[in-house]
mmCIF file of C-alpha atoms and ligand atoms in Angstrom:
data_model
loop_
_atom_site.group_PDB
_atom_site.id
_atom_site.type_symbol
_atom_site.label_atom_id
_atom_site.label_comp_id
_atom_site.label_asym_id
_atom_site.label_seq_id
_atom_site.Cartn_x
_atom_site.Cartn_y
_atom_site.Cartn_z
ATOM 1 C CA MET A 1 39.805 -72.752 5.817
ATOM 2 C CA ASP A 2 39.762 -75.776 8.094
ATOM 3 C CA HIS A 3 37.461 -74.639 11.452
ATOM 4 C CA LEU A 4 41.069 -75.229 13.464
ATOM 5 C CA THR A 5 44.195 -74.604 12.216
ATOM 6 C CA HIS A 6 47.167 -75.202 14.790
ATOM 7 C CA VAL A 7 50.205 -72.833 13.424
ATOM 8 C CA LYS A 8 53.192 -74.869 14.365
ATOM 9 C CA HIS A 9 55.628 -73.130 12.924
ATOM 10 C CA PRO A 10 59.167 -73.337 14.983
ATOM 11 C CA LEU A 11 59.778 -69.782 15.820
ATOM 12 C CA VAL A 12 56.234 -69.832 16.936
ATOM 13 C CA GLN A 13 56.668 -72.523 19.405
ATOM 14 C CA HIS A 14 59.891 -70.853 20.418
ATOM 15 C CA LYS A 15 58.513 -67.102 21.033
ATOM 16 C CA LEU A 16 55.125 -68.954 23.240
ATOM 17 C CA SER A 17 57.241 -70.736 24.987
ATOM 18 C CA LEU A 18 59.011 -67.670 25.889
ATOM 19 C CA MET A 19 55.620 -66.443 26.766
ATOM 20 C CA ARG A 20 54.344 -69.213 28.745
ATOM 21 C CA ASP A 21 57.542 -69.222 31.193
ATOM 22 C CA ARG A 22 55.894 -67.032 34.442
ATOM 23 C CA ASP A 23 59.719 -65.541 34.859
ATOM 24 C CA THR A 24 59.406 -63.422 31.240
ATOM 25 C CA SER A 25 58.852 -59.619 32.306
ATOM 26 C CA THR A 26 56.183 -57.688 31.308
ATOM 27 C CA ALA A 27 57.858 -56.078 28.050
ATOM 28 C CA VAL A 28 59.324 -58.717 26.867
ATOM 29 C CA PHE A 29 56.076 -60.508 26.774
ATOM 30 C CA ARG A 30 54.731 -58.231 25.320
ATOM 31 C CA GLN A 31 57.224 -57.609 22.276
ATOM 32 C CA LEU A 32 57.110 -61.633 22.125
ATOM 33 C CA LEU A 33 53.282 -61.400 21.309
ATOM 34 C CA ARG A 34 53.909 -58.922 18.756
ATOM 35 C CA GLU A 35 56.217 -60.791 16.771
ATOM 36 C CA ILE A 36 53.935 -63.559 17.184
ATOM 37 C CA SER A 37 50.904 -61.661 15.990
ATOM 38 C CA GLN A 38 52.909 -60.831 12.735
ATOM 39 C CA LEU A 39 53.669 -64.571 11.957
ATOM 40 C CA LEU A 40 49.881 -65.717 13.005
ATOM 41 C CA ALA A 41 48.574 -63.137 10.849
ATOM 42 C CA TYR A 42 50.925 -64.360 7.786
ATOM 43 C CA GLU A 43 48.502 -67.659 8.669
ATOM 44 C CA VAL A 44 45.426 -66.088 9.053
ATOM 45 C CA THR A 45 45.235 -63.725 5.623
ATOM 46 C CA ARG A 46 46.902 -66.819 3.401
ATOM 47 C CA GLU A 47 43.633 -67.095 1.229
ATOM 48 C CA LEU A 48 42.652 -63.233 0.981
ATOM 49 C CA PRO A 49 41.700 -62.636 -2.586
ATOM 50 C CA MET A 50 44.522 -61.480 -5.406
ATOM 51 C CA THR A 51 44.346 -59.790 -8.303
ATOM 52 C CA THR A 52 47.045 -58.307 -10.838
ATOM 53 C CA ARG A 53 47.820 -54.494 -11.346
ATOM 54 C CA ARG A 54 50.102 -53.539 -14.766
ATOM 55 C CA ILE A 55 53.612 -52.096 -13.724
ATOM 56 C CA GLU A 56 56.561 -51.112 -14.979
ATOM 57 C CA THR A 57 59.517 -52.925 -13.531
ATOM 58 C CA PRO A 58 62.911 -50.587 -14.403
ATOM 59 C CA LEU A 59 63.335 -53.529 -17.286
ATOM 60 C CA GLN A 60 59.643 -54.459 -18.918
ATOM 61 C CA ALA A 61 55.562 -54.314 -17.949
ATOM 62 C CA MET A 62 53.911 -57.055 -15.896
ATOM 63 C CA ASP A 63 50.663 -57.827 -13.916
ATOM 64 C CA ALA A 64 52.046 -58.056 -10.930
ATOM 65 C CA PRO A 65 49.750 -59.925 -8.279
ATOM 66 C CA VAL A 66 48.408 -57.482 -5.602
ATOM 67 C CA LEU A 67 45.554 -57.734 -2.967
ATOM 68 C CA ALA A 68 42.192 -57.406 -4.379
ATOM 69 C CA GLY A 69 41.670 -54.452 -2.148
ATOM 70 C CA ARG A 70 38.770 -56.480 0.057
ATOM 71 C CA LYS A 71 37.735 -54.521 2.803
ATOM 72 C CA LEU A 72 39.654 -55.919 5.929
ATOM 73 C CA ALA A 73 38.574 -55.403 9.423
ATOM 74 C CA LEU A 74 40.300 -56.060 12.459
ATOM 75 C CA VAL A 75 38.507 -56.420 15.659
ATOM 76 C CA SER A 76 40.106 -56.867 18.820
ATOM 77 C CA ILE A 77 38.145 -58.132 21.876
ATOM 78 C CA LEU A 78 39.425 -55.906 24.457
ATOM 79 C CA ARG A 79 42.000 -55.448 26.791
ATOM 80 C CA ALA A 80 44.007 -58.778 25.884
ATOM 81 C CA GLY A 81 42.749 -58.838 21.540
ATOM 82 C CA ASN A 82 44.863 -55.052 21.170
ATOM 83 C CA GLY A 83 48.304 -57.323 21.887
ATOM 84 C CA LEU A 84 47.461 -59.196 18.804
ATOM 85 C CA LEU A 85 46.244 -56.112 17.007
ATOM 86 C CA ASP A 86 49.330 -53.711 17.261
ATOM 87 C CA GLY A 87 51.731 -56.244 15.215
ATOM 88 C CA ILE A 88 49.002 -57.002 12.567
ATOM 89 C CA LEU A 89 48.098 -53.676 11.574
ATOM 90 C CA GLU A 90 51.620 -53.255 10.860
ATOM 91 C CA LEU A 91 51.314 -55.887 8.416
ATOM 92 C CA VAL A 92 48.106 -54.579 6.934
ATOM 93 C CA PRO A 93 47.995 -50.747 8.236
ATOM 94 C CA SER A 94 44.912 -49.967 6.053
ATOM 95 C CA ALA A 95 42.546 -52.233 7.445
ATOM 96 C CA ARG A 96 39.666 -50.910 9.720
ATOM 97 C CA VAL A 97 39.327 -51.394 13.156
ATOM 98 C CA GLY A 98 36.893 -52.466 15.800
ATOM 99 C CA PHE A 99 36.777 -53.070 19.430
ATOM 100 C CA VAL A 100 34.698 -55.287 21.281
ATOM 101 C CA GLY A 101 35.324 -54.515 25.393
ATOM 102 C CA LEU A 102 34.279 -57.582 27.762
ATOM 103 C CA TYR A 103 35.995 -59.045 30.937
ATOM 104 C CA ARG A 104 35.064 -62.110 32.254
ATOM 105 C CA ASP A 105 33.363 -61.993 35.359
ATOM 106 C CA GLU A 106 35.399 -64.584 37.419
ATOM 107 C CA GLU A 107 33.113 -66.310 39.453
ATOM 108 C CA THR A 108 30.453 -66.859 36.845
ATOM 109 C CA LEU A 109 33.500 -66.654 33.662
ATOM 110 C CA LYS A 110 30.059 -65.389 31.665
ATOM 111 C CA PRO A 111 31.534 -62.250 29.692
ATOM 112 C CA VAL A 112 30.438 -58.637 30.655
ATOM 113 C CA GLN A 113 30.137 -56.436 27.954
ATOM 114 C CA TYR A 114 31.752 -52.676 28.562
ATOM 115 C CA TYR A 115 32.276 -51.291 25.050
ATOM 116 C CA PHE A 116 31.508 -51.626 21.658
ATOM 117 C CA LYS A 117 32.544 -50.146 18.147
ATOM 118 C CA VAL A 118 33.033 -51.571 14.727
ATOM 119 C CA PRO A 119 33.650 -49.772 11.341
ATOM 120 C CA ASP A 120 30.504 -49.450 9.047
ATOM 121 C CA GLN A 121 29.545 -52.364 6.270
ATOM 122 C CA LEU A 122 30.754 -55.084 8.648
ATOM 123 C CA ASP A 123 28.841 -57.296 5.546
ATOM 124 C CA GLU A 124 30.904 -56.554 2.843
ATOM 125 C CA ARG A 125 34.563 -57.175 4.898
ATOM 126 C CA LEU A 126 36.666 -60.076 5.889
ATOM 127 C CA VAL A 127 36.477 -59.856 9.887
ATOM 128 C CA ILE A 128 39.231 -60.962 11.706
ATOM 129 C CA ALA A 129 38.606 -60.941 15.400
ATOM 130 C CA VAL A 130 41.948 -61.486 17.748
ATOM 131 C CA ASP A 131 42.331 -62.501 21.415
ATOM 132 C CA PRO A 132 44.814 -64.155 22.829
ATOM 133 C CA MET A 133 43.307 -66.509 24.701
ATOM 134 C CA LEU A 134 40.288 -68.993 23.839
ATOM 135 C CA ALA A 135 39.550 -70.460 27.193
ATOM 136 C CA THR A 136 35.659 -71.176 27.860
ATOM 137 C CA GLY A 137 34.818 -69.979 24.548
ATOM 138 C CA ASN A 138 31.963 -67.691 26.193
ATOM 139 C CA SER A 139 34.285 -64.234 25.648
ATOM 140 C CA SER A 140 34.716 -65.602 21.857
ATOM 141 C CA VAL A 141 31.050 -66.487 21.374
ATOM 142 C CA ALA A 142 29.965 -63.250 23.034
ATOM 143 C CA ALA A 143 32.025 -61.185 20.663
ATOM 144 C CA ILE A 144 31.021 -62.916 17.537
ATOM 145 C CA ASP A 145 27.188 -62.812 18.413
ATOM 146 C CA LEU A 146 28.058 -59.311 18.187
ATOM 147 C CA LEU A 147 29.589 -58.975 14.974
ATOM 148 C CA LYS A 148 27.423 -61.086 13.376
ATOM 149 C CA GLU A 149 24.524 -58.587 14.783
ATOM 150 C CA LYS A 150 25.920 -55.496 13.074
ATOM 151 C CA GLY A 151 26.320 -57.675 9.779
ATOM 152 C CA ALA A 152 29.401 -59.571 9.826
ATOM 153 C CA LYS A 153 29.330 -62.638 7.356
ATOM 154 C CA ASP A 154 32.661 -64.021 6.837
ATOM 155 C CA ILE A 155 34.509 -63.959 10.487
ATOM 156 C CA ARG A 156 37.603 -65.186 11.668
ATOM 157 C CA PHE A 157 38.970 -65.307 15.392
ATOM 158 C CA LEU A 158 42.845 -65.712 15.760
ATOM 159 C CA CYS A 159 44.265 -66.259 18.908
ATOM 160 C CA LEU A 160 47.464 -67.753 20.938
ATOM 161 C CA LEU A 161 46.479 -70.661 23.332
ATOM 162 C CA ALA A 162 43.344 -71.992 22.961
ATOM 163 C CA ALA A 163 41.581 -74.967 25.571
ATOM 164 C CA PRO A 164 39.664 -77.672 23.699
ATOM 165 C CA GLU A 165 36.553 -76.762 25.686
ATOM 166 C CA GLY A 166 36.850 -73.883 23.902
ATOM 167 C CA ILE A 167 37.298 -74.902 20.560
ATOM 168 C CA ALA A 168 34.420 -77.077 20.756
ATOM 169 C CA ARG A 169 31.749 -74.160 22.155
ATOM 170 C CA MET A 170 33.320 -71.646 19.337
ATOM 171 C CA LYS A 171 32.316 -75.202 16.569
ATOM 172 C CA GLU A 172 28.911 -75.230 18.295
ATOM 173 C CA ALA A 173 27.899 -71.871 18.294
ATOM 174 C CA HIS A 174 29.862 -70.555 15.359
ATOM 175 C CA PRO A 175 30.608 -73.586 12.654
ATOM 176 C CA ASP A 176 31.158 -70.665 9.826
ATOM 177 C CA VAL A 177 33.997 -69.176 12.356
ATOM 178 C CA PRO A 178 37.444 -71.044 11.574
ATOM 179 C CA ILE A 179 40.007 -70.179 14.121
ATOM 180 C CA VAL A 180 43.285 -69.985 13.845
ATOM 181 C CA THR A 181 45.707 -70.902 17.098
ATOM 182 C CA ALA A 182 49.453 -71.327 17.961
ATOM 183 C CA ALA A 183 49.004 -74.245 20.590
ATOM 184 C CA VAL A 184 45.513 -75.711 21.847
ATOM 185 C CA ASP A 185 46.320 -76.467 25.401
ATOM 186 C CA GLU A 186 45.182 -79.385 27.582
ATOM 187 C CA LYS A 187 42.599 -78.487 29.385
ATOM 188 C CA LEU A 188 40.425 -75.801 31.818
ATOM 189 C CA ASN A 189 41.367 -75.723 35.405
ATOM 190 C CA ASP A 190 38.117 -75.303 37.947
ATOM 191 C CA LEU A 191 39.239 -71.553 37.961
ATOM 192 C CA GLY A 192 38.919 -71.606 34.003
ATOM 193 C CA TYR A 193 42.455 -70.999 33.267
ATOM 194 C CA ILE A 194 43.958 -72.420 30.519
ATOM 195 C CA VAL A 195 46.639 -74.891 31.622
ATOM 196 C CA PRO A 196 49.390 -75.194 31.246
ATOM 197 C CA GLY A 197 48.259 -71.837 29.509
ATOM 198 C CA LEU A 198 50.575 -68.365 30.732
ATOM 199 C CA GLY A 199 48.296 -67.272 33.278
ATOM 200 C CA ASP A 200 46.006 -64.137 32.405
ATOM 201 C CA ALA A 201 47.114 -62.527 29.348
ATOM 202 C CA GLY A 202 46.115 -59.301 29.772
ATOM 203 C CA ASP A 203 47.540 -58.973 33.051
ATOM 204 C CA ARG A 204 51.065 -60.224 31.733
ATOM 205 C CA MET A 205 50.325 -57.732 28.477
ATOM 206 C CA PHE A 206 49.990 -54.883 31.219
ATOM 207 C CA GLY A 207 51.244 -55.704 34.121
ATOM 208 C CA THR A 208 47.947 -55.721 36.225
ATOM 209 C CA LYS A 209 46.587 -58.111 38.657
HETATM 210 O O1 PRP B 301 37.215 -68.055 26.837
HETATM 211 P P1 PRP B 301 36.855 -67.132 27.999
HETATM 212 O O2 PRP B 301 36.806 -68.364 28.968
HETATM 213 O O3 PRP B 301 35.562 -66.036 28.057
HETATM 214 O O4 PRP B 301 38.403 -66.631 28.746
HETATM 215 C C1 PRP B 301 38.810 -65.461 27.740
HETATM 216 C C2 PRP B 301 38.924 -64.196 28.100
HETATM 217 O O5 PRP B 301 39.580 -64.514 29.206
HETATM 218 C C3 PRP B 301 40.568 -62.988 28.704
HETATM 219 O O6 PRP B 301 40.040 -61.580 29.071
HETATM 220 P P2 PRP B 301 39.967 -61.070 30.565
HETATM 221 O O7 PRP B 301 38.380 -61.720 30.761
HETATM 222 O O8 PRP B 301 40.631 -61.266 31.245
HETATM 223 O O9 PRP B 301 40.059 -59.592 30.134
HETATM 224 P P3 PRP B 301 41.306 -58.529 29.951
HETATM 225 O O10 PRP B 301 41.650 -58.504 27.996
HETATM 226 O O11 PRP B 301 40.549 -57.179 29.586
HETATM 227 O O12 PRP B 301 42.427 -58.869 30.768
HETATM 228 C C4 PRP B 301 40.993 -63.349 27.171
HETATM 229 O O13 PRP B 301 41.483 -62.407 26.953
HETATM 230 C C5 PRP B 301 39.569 -63.643 26.709
HETATM 231 O O14 PRP B 301 39.007 -62.300 26.511
HETATM 232 O O1 URA B 302 44.090 -69.072 30.687
HETATM 233 C C1 URA B 302 43.527 -67.891 30.725
HETATM 234 C C2 URA B 302 41.899 -68.260 30.937
HETATM 235 C C3 URA B 302 41.160 -66.468 30.379
HETATM 236 N N1 URA B 302 41.887 -65.533 30.434
HETATM 237 C C4 URA B 302 43.444 -65.396 30.467
HETATM 238 O O2 URA B 302 43.881 -64.606 29.830
HETATM 239 N N2 URA B 302 44.093 -66.448 30.244
HETATM 240 MG MG1 MG B 303 42.621 -60.728 31.584
#
């Protein structure tokens, strides 16, 4: 996979524009994120290995293509990652799930860790880490550091919005981790928010401030 995949599908872009709109309610924001997560999941799982299984259709036998049963782990970077996680889990219900709890200190923009729980045998799994926002990249780099410490070797990062600064930081720290995103925005503002962006994803999703 390329280091950066920008998903430009019209449905993704349309839904993302609705999410960016400040007048979009919490309920609609959450629903749109769920819908987009499934479209992005399509992209991030595109190269999953396949095998075949002998089955009988009502008409005849065939070697039907099926997933090779590669172990998949989805890792949500809390809180906002859960907005992407839920929709993907509907598509791949057998995936194992991990959580990395991080929040950004508003002054330093450094991530503060408060939780970590991931499935075992990460070294044997394709690990898809999800967080809607890639801003400075401090959170995603820290989360992926932790996953690598636990043995993960094949990691992908799925987000909704990425800033050029965050993409560069990820490329420097984790060049082996492909990023899939629905948009690459202009820049970060002085407070470290992505602009034009959509605001604070966690707050918009959960109705907090
Ligand atoms: O690339 P960065 O500069 O690190 O910023 C991105 C992080 O900021 C947001 O989380 P936040 O800290 O607001 O936590 P939340 O999900 O609990 O709202 C977002 O969901 C990312 O985790
Ligand atoms: O714009 C931003 C930056 C970090 N986290 C968010 O939720 N939004
Ligand atoms: Mg937040």
